[in-house]
mmCIF file of C-alpha atoms in Angstrom:
data_model
loop_
_atom_site.group_PDB
_atom_site.id
_atom_site.type_symbol
_atom_site.label_atom_id
_atom_site.label_comp_id
_atom_site.label_asym_id
_atom_site.label_seq_id
_atom_site.Cartn_x
_atom_site.Cartn_y
_atom_site.Cartn_z
ATOM 1 C CA MET A 29 114.375 139.941 129.097
ATOM 2 C CA SER A 30 110.856 138.850 129.808
ATOM 3 C CA GLU A 31 108.029 139.279 127.304
ATOM 4 C CA CYS A 32 106.841 142.418 128.968
ATOM 5 C CA GLY A 33 110.214 144.045 129.131
ATOM 6 C CA HIS A 34 111.088 143.599 132.789
ATOM 7 C CA SER A 35 113.781 141.517 134.383
ATOM 8 C CA ALA A 36 114.433 140.877 138.025
ATOM 9 C CA ARG A 37 117.892 142.335 138.083
ATOM 10 C CA GLY A 38 119.980 140.997 140.850
ATOM 11 C CA GLY A 39 117.614 138.103 141.410
ATOM 12 C CA GLY A 40 115.167 140.001 143.641
ATOM 13 C CA ASN A 41 113.619 138.556 146.754
ATOM 14 C CA ARG A 42 111.889 135.216 146.960
ATOM 15 C CA CYS A 43 108.440 134.630 148.381
ATOM 16 C CA GLY A 44 108.667 132.070 151.148
ATOM 17 C CA PRO A 45 111.527 129.851 152.243
ATOM 18 C CA ALA A 46 111.199 127.598 149.219
ATOM 19 C CA GLY A 47 111.431 130.419 146.684
ATOM 20 C CA LEU A 48 108.043 129.699 145.178
ATOM 21 C CA TRP A 49 108.408 132.490 142.608
ATOM 22 C CA ALA A 50 111.421 131.710 140.432
ATOM 23 C CA GLY A 51 111.546 135.251 139.041
ATOM 24 C CA GLY A 52 111.496 136.867 142.457
ATOM 25 C CA CYS A 53 108.751 137.870 144.868
ATOM 26 C CA PRO A 54 105.950 139.712 143.003
ATOM 27 C CA VAL A 55 104.390 141.311 146.090
ATOM 28 C CA PRO A 56 106.275 144.672 146.089
ATOM 29 C CA GLY A 57 105.567 145.174 142.405
ATOM 30 C CA LEU A 58 101.921 144.175 142.750
ATOM 31 C CA VAL A 59 101.511 146.707 145.555
ATOM 32 C CA LEU A 60 102.850 149.316 143.150
ATOM 33 C CA VAL A 61 100.424 148.073 140.481
ATOM 34 C CA ALA A 62 97.498 148.331 142.908
ATOM 35 C CA LEU A 63 98.464 151.900 143.749
ATOM 36 C CA GLY A 64 98.685 152.682 140.041
ATOM 37 C CA VAL A 65 95.197 151.259 139.387
ATOM 38 C CA LEU A 66 93.819 153.184 142.372
ATOM 39 C CA ALA A 67 95.329 156.417 141.078
ATOM 40 C CA ALA A 68 93.985 155.729 137.575
ATOM 41 C CA SER A 69 90.488 155.097 138.928
ATOM 42 C CA ARG A 70 90.644 158.393 140.822
ATOM 43 C CA VAL A 71 91.652 160.186 137.631
ATOM 44 C CA GLN A 72 88.780 158.529 135.768
ATOM 45 C CA SER A 73 86.290 159.540 138.463
ATOM 46 C CA ALA A 74 87.592 163.095 138.689
ATOM 47 C CA THR A 75 87.645 163.783 134.951
ATOM 48 C CA GLY A 76 84.760 161.647 133.724
ATOM 49 C CA SER A 77 86.407 161.562 130.279
ATOM 50 C CA VAL A 78 89.719 159.738 130.741
ATOM 51 C CA PRO A 79 89.204 155.946 130.357
ATOM 52 C CA LEU A 80 90.599 153.742 133.113
ATOM 53 C CA ILE A 81 92.824 151.871 130.641
ATOM 54 C CA VAL A 82 94.405 155.069 129.330
ATOM 55 C CA ALA A 83 94.952 156.444 132.832
ATOM 56 C CA SER A 84 96.528 153.120 133.850
ATOM 57 C CA VAL A 85 99.029 153.191 130.988
ATOM 58 C CA VAL A 86 99.993 156.748 131.907
ATOM 59 C CA GLY A 87 100.291 155.764 135.567
ATOM 60 C CA GLY A 88 102.567 152.888 134.642
ATOM 61 C CA ALA A 89 104.725 155.224 132.542
ATOM 62 C CA VAL A 90 105.049 157.540 135.533
ATOM 63 C CA ILE A 91 106.190 154.591 137.642
ATOM 64 C CA GLY A 92 108.791 153.656 135.048
ATOM 65 C CA ASN A 93 110.160 157.145 134.545
ATOM 66 C CA LEU A 94 110.384 157.873 138.266
ATOM 67 C CA GLY A 95 112.834 154.997 138.616
ATOM 68 C CA LEU A 96 110.462 152.811 140.665
ATOM 69 C CA VAL A 97 111.146 149.709 138.546
ATOM 70 C CA THR A 98 113.784 147.988 140.679
ATOM 71 C CA ALA A 99 114.951 144.452 141.330
ATOM 72 C CA ASP A 100 112.257 144.215 144.020
ATOM 73 C CA THR A 101 109.329 145.635 142.041
ATOM 74 C CA ALA A 102 110.140 144.256 138.561
ATOM 75 C CA PRO A 103 108.745 140.708 139.171
ATOM 76 C CA GLY A 104 105.327 142.030 140.221
ATOM 77 C CA LEU A 105 105.164 144.520 137.353
ATOM 78 C CA SER A 106 106.107 141.730 134.956
ATOM 79 C CA PHE A 107 103.428 139.449 136.437
ATOM 80 C CA ALA A 108 100.813 142.175 135.949
ATOM 81 C CA ALA A 109 101.896 142.952 132.375
ATOM 82 C CA LYS A 110 101.811 139.307 131.368
ATOM 83 C CA THR A 111 99.544 137.140 133.522
ATOM 84 C CA LEU A 112 96.994 139.636 134.843
ATOM 85 C CA LEU A 113 96.583 141.313 131.477
ATOM 86 C CA ARG A 114 95.952 138.022 129.722
ATOM 87 C CA ALA A 115 93.434 137.038 132.384
ATOM 88 C CA GLY A 116 91.615 140.293 131.654
ATOM 89 C CA ILE A 117 91.605 139.519 127.937
ATOM 90 C CA VAL A 118 90.057 136.117 128.661
ATOM 91 C CA LEU A 119 87.281 137.752 130.681
ATOM 92 C CA LEU A 120 86.720 140.219 127.850
ATOM 93 C CA GLY A 121 85.245 137.277 125.945
ATOM 94 C CA LEU A 122 82.323 137.181 128.406
ATOM 95 C CA ARG A 123 81.053 140.417 126.864
ATOM 96 C CA LEU A 124 80.493 138.818 123.479
ATOM 97 C CA SER A 125 78.202 136.052 122.250
ATOM 98 C CA LEU A 126 77.783 134.503 118.829
ATOM 99 C CA GLY A 127 74.257 135.930 118.853
ATOM 100 C CA ASP A 128 75.649 139.449 119.193
ATOM 101 C CA ILE A 129 77.807 138.837 116.147
ATOM 102 C CA SER A 130 75.001 137.481 113.957
ATOM 103 C CA ALA A 131 72.655 140.300 115.036
ATOM 104 C CA LEU A 132 74.964 142.885 113.475
ATOM 105 C CA GLY A 133 74.133 141.648 109.995
ATOM 106 C CA LEU A 134 76.325 140.867 107.002
ATOM 107 C CA PRO A 135 76.984 144.502 105.937
ATOM 108 C CA VAL A 136 78.417 145.403 109.351
ATOM 109 C CA LEU A 137 80.450 142.192 109.463
ATOM 110 C CA PHE A 138 81.847 143.083 106.037
ATOM 111 C CA VAL A 139 82.856 146.518 107.361
ATOM 112 C CA LEU A 140 84.674 144.849 110.265
ATOM 113 C CA ILE A 141 86.419 142.212 108.164
ATOM 114 C CA ALA A 142 87.554 144.744 105.564
ATOM 115 C CA THR A 143 88.718 147.238 108.216
ATOM 116 C CA VAL A 144 90.717 144.701 110.218
ATOM 117 C CA LEU A 145 92.374 142.973 107.274
ATOM 118 C CA VAL A 146 93.151 146.064 105.180
ATOM 119 C CA THR A 147 94.470 148.000 108.184
ATOM 120 C CA PHE A 148 96.513 145.080 109.512
ATOM 121 C CA PHE A 149 98.322 144.287 106.267
ATOM 122 C CA ALA A 150 98.568 147.872 104.993
ATOM 123 C CA VAL A 151 100.079 149.239 108.198
ATOM 124 C CA ARG A 152 102.596 146.384 108.385
ATOM 125 C CA ALA A 153 103.673 147.113 104.813
ATOM 126 C CA ILE A 154 103.855 150.879 105.394
ATOM 127 C CA GLY A 155 105.917 150.351 108.551
ATOM 128 C CA ARG A 156 108.468 148.354 106.630
ATOM 129 C CA LYS A 157 108.542 150.951 103.856
ATOM 130 C CA LEU A 158 109.355 153.547 106.527
ATOM 131 C CA GLY A 159 112.305 151.393 107.601
ATOM 132 C CA LEU A 160 110.812 150.354 110.941
ATOM 133 C CA SER A 161 111.382 146.898 112.385
ATOM 134 C CA PRO A 162 108.970 144.075 111.502
ATOM 135 C CA ALA A 163 108.112 143.739 115.215
ATOM 136 C CA LEU A 164 107.146 147.402 115.679
ATOM 137 C CA SER A 165 105.210 147.419 112.399
ATOM 138 C CA LEU A 166 103.331 144.326 113.555
ATOM 139 C CA LEU A 167 102.520 145.788 116.973
ATOM 140 C CA VAL A 168 101.186 149.036 115.518
ATOM 141 C CA ALA A 169 99.206 147.150 112.861
ATOM 142 C CA SER A 170 97.638 144.909 115.500
ATOM 143 C CA GLY A 171 96.839 147.749 117.879
ATOM 144 C CA PHE A 172 95.135 149.921 115.276
ATOM 145 C CA SER A 173 93.333 147.138 113.412
ATOM 146 C CA ILE A 174 91.973 145.066 116.331
ATOM 147 C CA CYS A 175 91.716 146.303 119.893
ATOM 148 C CA GLY A 176 94.404 148.757 120.864
ATOM 149 C CA ASN A 177 96.644 148.060 123.834
ATOM 150 C CA SER A 178 95.144 144.620 124.494
ATOM 151 C CA ALA A 179 96.109 143.515 120.980
ATOM 152 C CA ILE A 180 99.603 144.967 121.371
ATOM 153 C CA ALA A 181 100.061 143.069 124.622
ATOM 154 C CA SER A 182 98.773 139.857 123.047
ATOM 155 C CA VAL A 183 100.871 140.084 119.891
ATOM 156 C CA SER A 184 104.047 141.142 121.708
ATOM 157 C CA SER A 185 104.433 137.600 123.019
ATOM 158 C CA VAL A 186 104.830 136.242 119.474
ATOM 159 C CA ALA A 187 106.367 139.286 117.745
ATOM 160 C CA GLU A 188 109.842 139.068 119.333
ATOM 161 C CA SER A 189 109.569 142.772 120.164
ATOM 162 C CA ASP A 190 111.582 144.688 122.728
ATOM 163 C CA GLU A 191 110.267 147.018 125.434
ATOM 164 C CA GLU A 192 110.938 150.170 123.394
ATOM 165 C CA GLU A 193 108.784 148.880 120.541
ATOM 166 C CA VAL A 194 105.945 147.834 122.855
ATOM 167 C CA ALA A 195 106.097 151.210 124.584
ATOM 168 C CA ALA A 196 106.052 153.058 121.252
ATOM 169 C CA ALA A 197 103.042 151.087 119.980
ATOM 170 C CA ILE A 198 101.119 151.665 123.217
ATOM 171 C CA GLY A 199 101.936 155.355 123.096
ATOM 172 C CA LEU A 200 100.681 155.678 119.528
ATOM 173 C CA VAL A 201 97.405 153.877 120.240
ATOM 174 C CA THR A 202 96.850 155.953 123.360
ATOM 175 C CA LEU A 203 97.608 159.222 121.556
ATOM 176 C CA CYS A 204 95.444 158.556 118.501
ATOM 177 C CA GLY A 205 92.645 156.878 120.433
ATOM 178 C CA THR A 206 92.442 159.803 122.833
ATOM 179 C CA ALA A 207 92.317 162.240 119.938
ATOM 180 C CA ALA A 208 89.503 160.156 118.409
ATOM 181 C CA ILE A 209 87.336 160.891 121.458
ATOM 182 C CA PHE A 210 87.108 164.473 120.221
ATOM 183 C CA VAL A 211 87.492 164.005 116.457
ATOM 184 C CA VAL A 212 85.048 161.175 115.654
ATOM 185 C CA PRO A 213 81.848 162.673 117.179
ATOM 186 C CA THR A 214 82.629 166.020 115.535
ATOM 187 C CA LEU A 215 83.199 164.460 112.120
ATOM 188 C CA GLY A 216 80.090 162.310 112.577
ATOM 189 C CA THR A 217 78.004 165.442 113.019
ATOM 190 C CA LEU A 218 79.632 167.211 110.057
ATOM 191 C CA LEU A 219 79.075 164.170 107.831
ATOM 192 C CA GLY A 220 75.480 163.776 108.972
ATOM 193 C CA LEU A 221 75.926 160.170 110.115
ATOM 194 C CA THR A 222 72.952 158.364 111.633
ATOM 195 C CA ASP A 223 73.205 156.753 115.073
ATOM 196 C CA MET A 224 73.719 153.383 113.376
ATOM 197 C CA GLN A 225 76.458 154.701 111.108
ATOM 198 C CA LEU A 226 78.275 156.571 113.865
ATOM 199 C CA GLY A 227 78.088 153.539 116.160
ATOM 200 C CA VAL A 228 79.521 151.244 113.484
ATOM 201 C CA TRP A 229 82.245 153.750 112.579
ATOM 202 C CA ALA A 230 83.253 154.221 116.221
ATOM 203 C CA GLY A 231 83.302 150.479 116.883
ATOM 204 C CA ALA A 232 85.237 149.680 113.717
ATOM 205 C CA GLY A 233 87.580 152.656 113.525
ATOM 206 C CA VAL A 234 88.597 153.575 117.082
ATOM 207 C CA GLN A 235 91.402 151.607 118.698
ATOM 208 C CA ASP A 236 90.865 150.624 122.332
ATOM 209 C CA THR A 237 87.568 149.402 123.815
ATOM 210 C CA ALA A 238 87.605 152.097 126.485
ATOM 211 C CA GLN A 239 88.196 154.734 123.820
ATOM 212 C CA VAL A 240 85.261 153.414 121.786
ATOM 213 C CA VAL A 241 83.028 153.696 124.845
ATOM 214 C CA ALA A 242 84.226 157.259 125.436
ATOM 215 C CA VAL A 243 83.580 158.238 121.801
ATOM 216 C CA ALA A 244 80.127 156.644 121.652
ATOM 217 C CA SER A 245 79.010 157.862 125.069
ATOM 218 C CA ALA A 246 79.270 161.439 123.862
ATOM 219 C CA ALA A 247 76.740 160.659 121.120
ATOM 220 C CA GLY A 248 74.084 159.004 123.281
ATOM 221 C CA PRO A 249 72.971 155.545 124.477
ATOM 222 C CA ALA A 250 71.817 154.337 121.032
ATOM 223 C CA VAL A 251 75.243 154.957 119.512
ATOM 224 C CA LEU A 252 76.937 153.446 122.568
ATOM 225 C CA ALA A 253 75.007 150.165 122.285
ATOM 226 C CA ILE A 254 75.859 149.768 118.593
ATOM 227 C CA ALA A 255 79.504 150.802 118.982
ATOM 228 C CA THR A 256 80.072 148.403 121.881
ATOM 229 C CA ALA A 257 78.647 145.425 119.991
ATOM 230 C CA VAL A 258 80.702 146.255 116.899
ATOM 231 C CA LYS A 259 83.887 146.787 118.903
ATOM 232 C CA LEU A 260 83.570 143.553 120.859
ATOM 233 C CA THR A 261 82.977 141.660 117.621
ATOM 234 C CA ARG A 262 86.145 143.273 116.281
ATOM 235 C CA VAL A 263 88.009 141.980 119.331
ATOM 236 C CA LEU A 264 87.150 138.477 118.142
ATOM 237 C CA PHE A 265 89.750 138.882 115.387
ATOM 238 C CA LEU A 266 92.417 138.818 118.096
ATOM 239 C CA ALA A 267 92.204 135.039 118.377
ATOM 240 C CA PRO A 268 92.865 134.041 114.733
ATOM 241 C CA ILE A 269 95.523 136.711 114.202
ATOM 242 C CA VAL A 270 97.521 135.788 117.326
ATOM 243 C CA ALA A 271 97.100 132.095 116.516
ATOM 244 C CA GLY A 272 98.243 132.680 112.934
ATOM 245 C CA LEU A 273 101.275 134.671 114.038
ATOM 246 C CA SER A 274 102.140 132.030 116.602
ATOM 247 C CA LEU A 275 101.852 129.309 113.959
ATOM 248 C CA ALA A 276 104.078 131.251 111.565
ATOM 249 C CA ARG A 277 106.641 131.770 114.289
ATOM 250 C CA SER A 278 106.586 128.107 115.312
ATOM 251 C CA ARG A 279 107.359 127.105 111.740
ATOM 252 C CA SER A 280 110.240 129.556 111.438
ATOM 253 C CA VAL A 281 111.833 128.825 114.817
ATOM 254 C CA ASP A 282 113.673 125.597 115.462
ATOM 255 C CA ALA A 283 112.953 124.107 118.853
ATOM 256 C CA PRO A 284 116.050 124.169 121.040
ATOM 257 C CA ARG A 285 117.538 120.899 122.140
ATOM 258 C CA GLY A 286 115.442 119.639 125.042
ATOM 259 C CA GLY A 287 113.019 122.560 124.533
ATOM 260 C CA ARG A 288 109.818 123.101 122.619
ATOM 261 C CA ARG A 289 108.404 125.315 119.925
ATOM 262 C CA PRO A 290 106.114 128.233 120.781
ATOM 263 C CA ALA A 291 102.506 127.199 121.381
ATOM 264 C CA LEU A 292 100.451 127.155 118.172
ATOM 265 C CA VAL A 293 97.546 128.807 119.972
ATOM 266 C CA PRO A 294 98.390 130.745 123.168
ATOM 267 C CA LEU A 295 96.428 129.557 126.179
ATOM 268 C CA PHE A 296 94.804 132.923 126.815
ATOM 269 C CA VAL A 297 93.390 132.913 123.247
ATOM 270 C CA VAL A 298 91.791 129.550 123.967
ATOM 271 C CA GLY A 299 90.379 131.001 127.192
ATOM 272 C CA PHE A 300 89.007 133.996 125.281
ATOM 273 C CA ILE A 301 87.114 131.700 122.894
ATOM 274 C CA VAL A 302 85.834 129.548 125.770
ATOM 275 C CA ALA A 303 84.523 132.687 127.491
ATOM 276 C CA ILE A 304 82.608 133.641 124.333
ATOM 277 C CA LEU A 305 81.086 130.162 124.173
ATOM 278 C CA ALA A 306 80.158 130.339 127.863
ATOM 279 C CA ARG A 307 78.300 133.596 127.209
ATOM 280 C CA THR A 308 76.665 132.189 124.064
ATOM 281 C CA THR A 309 75.428 128.954 125.651
ATOM 282 C CA GLY A 310 74.205 130.594 128.853
ATOM 283 C CA LEU A 311 76.615 128.631 131.030
ATOM 284 C CA ALA A 312 77.708 131.936 132.545
ATOM 285 C CA PRO A 313 74.759 133.337 134.561
ATOM 286 C CA PRO A 314 74.065 137.102 134.660
ATOM 287 C CA ALA A 315 75.665 137.453 138.087
ATOM 288 C CA ALA A 316 78.855 135.846 136.789
ATOM 289 C CA LEU A 317 78.860 138.156 133.767
ATOM 290 C CA ASP A 318 78.553 141.225 135.991
ATOM 291 C CA LEU A 319 81.325 140.001 138.266
ATOM 292 C CA GLY A 320 83.457 139.093 135.257
ATOM 293 C CA ARG A 321 83.131 142.618 133.897
ATOM 294 C CA VAL A 322 84.369 144.100 137.176
ATOM 295 C CA PHE A 323 87.358 141.753 137.298
ATOM 296 C CA GLU A 324 88.024 142.295 133.589
ATOM 297 C CA GLN A 325 88.322 146.061 133.965
ATOM 298 C CA HIS A 326 90.623 145.862 136.972
ATOM 299 C CA LEU A 327 92.787 143.085 135.528
ATOM 300 C CA LEU A 328 93.208 144.991 132.269
ATOM 301 C CA ALA A 329 94.008 148.152 134.224
ATOM 302 C CA ALA A 330 96.596 146.276 136.311
ATOM 303 C CA GLY A 331 98.132 144.832 133.164
ATOM 304 C CA MET A 332 98.333 148.263 131.578
ATOM 305 C CA VAL A 333 100.119 149.651 134.635
ATOM 306 C CA GLY A 334 102.638 146.832 134.236
ATOM 307 C CA LEU A 335 103.047 147.474 130.519
ATOM 308 C CA GLY A 336 103.202 151.224 130.978
ATOM 309 C CA SER A 337 106.017 150.872 133.484
ATOM 310 C CA SER A 338 108.280 149.762 130.629
ATOM 311 C CA VAL A 339 107.783 153.094 128.845
ATOM 312 C CA ARG A 340 110.886 155.268 129.006
ATOM 313 C CA VAL A 341 110.810 158.774 127.558
ATOM 314 C CA GLN A 342 114.479 158.616 126.596
ATOM 315 C CA GLN A 343 113.968 155.293 124.804
ATOM 316 C CA LEU A 344 111.026 156.669 122.832
ATOM 317 C CA ARG A 345 113.089 159.669 121.777
ATOM 318 C CA ARG A 346 115.726 157.364 120.359
ATOM 319 C CA LEU A 347 113.145 155.777 118.064
ATOM 320 C CA GLY A 348 112.794 159.051 116.154
ATOM 321 C CA PRO A 349 109.814 160.515 114.267
ATOM 322 C CA ARG A 350 109.067 157.516 112.025
ATOM 323 C CA PRO A 351 106.933 155.600 114.581
ATOM 324 C CA LEU A 352 104.827 158.721 115.084
ATOM 325 C CA LEU A 353 104.366 158.994 111.322
ATOM 326 C CA LEU A 354 103.334 155.334 111.170
ATOM 327 C CA GLY A 355 100.819 155.890 113.978
ATOM 328 C CA LEU A 356 99.242 158.843 112.206
ATOM 329 C CA VAL A 357 99.086 156.906 108.932
ATOM 330 C CA ALA A 358 97.579 153.892 110.721
ATOM 331 C CA TRP A 359 94.958 156.127 112.341
ATOM 332 C CA LEU A 360 94.086 157.568 108.934
ATOM 333 C CA VAL A 361 93.928 154.127 107.302
ATOM 334 C CA VAL A 362 91.624 152.555 109.881
ATOM 335 C CA GLY A 363 89.355 155.617 109.886
ATOM 336 C CA VAL A 364 89.097 155.924 106.107
ATOM 337 C CA VAL A 365 88.675 152.195 105.444
ATOM 338 C CA SER A 366 85.967 151.768 108.090
ATOM 339 C CA LEU A 367 84.073 154.869 106.936
ATOM 340 C CA GLY A 368 84.495 154.013 103.258
ATOM 341 C CA THR A 369 83.213 150.457 103.606
ATOM 342 C CA LEU A 370 80.359 151.762 105.778
ATOM 343 C CA TYR A 371 79.170 153.919 102.873
ATOM 344 C CA LEU A 372 79.928 151.161 100.346
ATOM 345 C CA THR A 373 77.709 148.621 102.119
ATOM 346 C CA GLY A 374 74.908 151.095 102.746
ATOM 347 C CA VAL A 375 74.885 150.590 106.500
#
């Protein structure tokens, strides 16, 4: 099984006479991915409230449950879920500069650090207490503490998770993050939060970047600007956590004879950091940043279609109610910790 849960059963077709793609020709699957992204963009345009990433995951799940994942389409779906998604994560780094991070101030950085670390370790521990696998607990902890589906996709490569666990984690982040679009602005009003406080809470406590944008947009441009900066700074935690997990795995896994250990720092994490430095130093001109944002959104959407195609309703049912309970607990933990530290620091 590949990291994203697809396999080219039966070998699939090869692209070209030399068989340039060892896993089979990706073109049929990539055509399916493109159609999924197109459909998701139409849904986003028609509703105005459904983020492209969320619509893409749902579109991928439709593809998977309609039986469209075949020996011919699996290689392209796998390529999207792995390579295209990671390319999108690299480009996500172009949104963030070290100046953006320092401008937030120490209190906000404390809120982020406390939220990420407490949520990550608490949710992992709670997942194990519920009797869930270490891999699923890790995926849910990463998704809720850092950056939603992008974190799940990144961590899945070092978590030794199967497709059912990845699908469950994505489903939980999508469900809770979508609910947050309606819950967070309402609670912010009831609690009397300022624009600064609501922006920090949205950026620190909502899962996926697209969901953060949807939450903050409902509260106005001032909240949106703050929430986006906070959220993108939170994404920065993806690099050390994936690198740390990869290092831990490399120490616990013996390299096979003639093989090699897992990379200490995955290449896409290095690319993510390089992109941040390019934005910080000004090496990436404004035109490149604008173009990078367009490619980032579409690459992430394509990757989510690929990941979503591994979601099977019957497989999720077999997991039982405990993953749903973990998701709800994780949602509560990240929301309470981020809001509590916000008040504690006087933001």
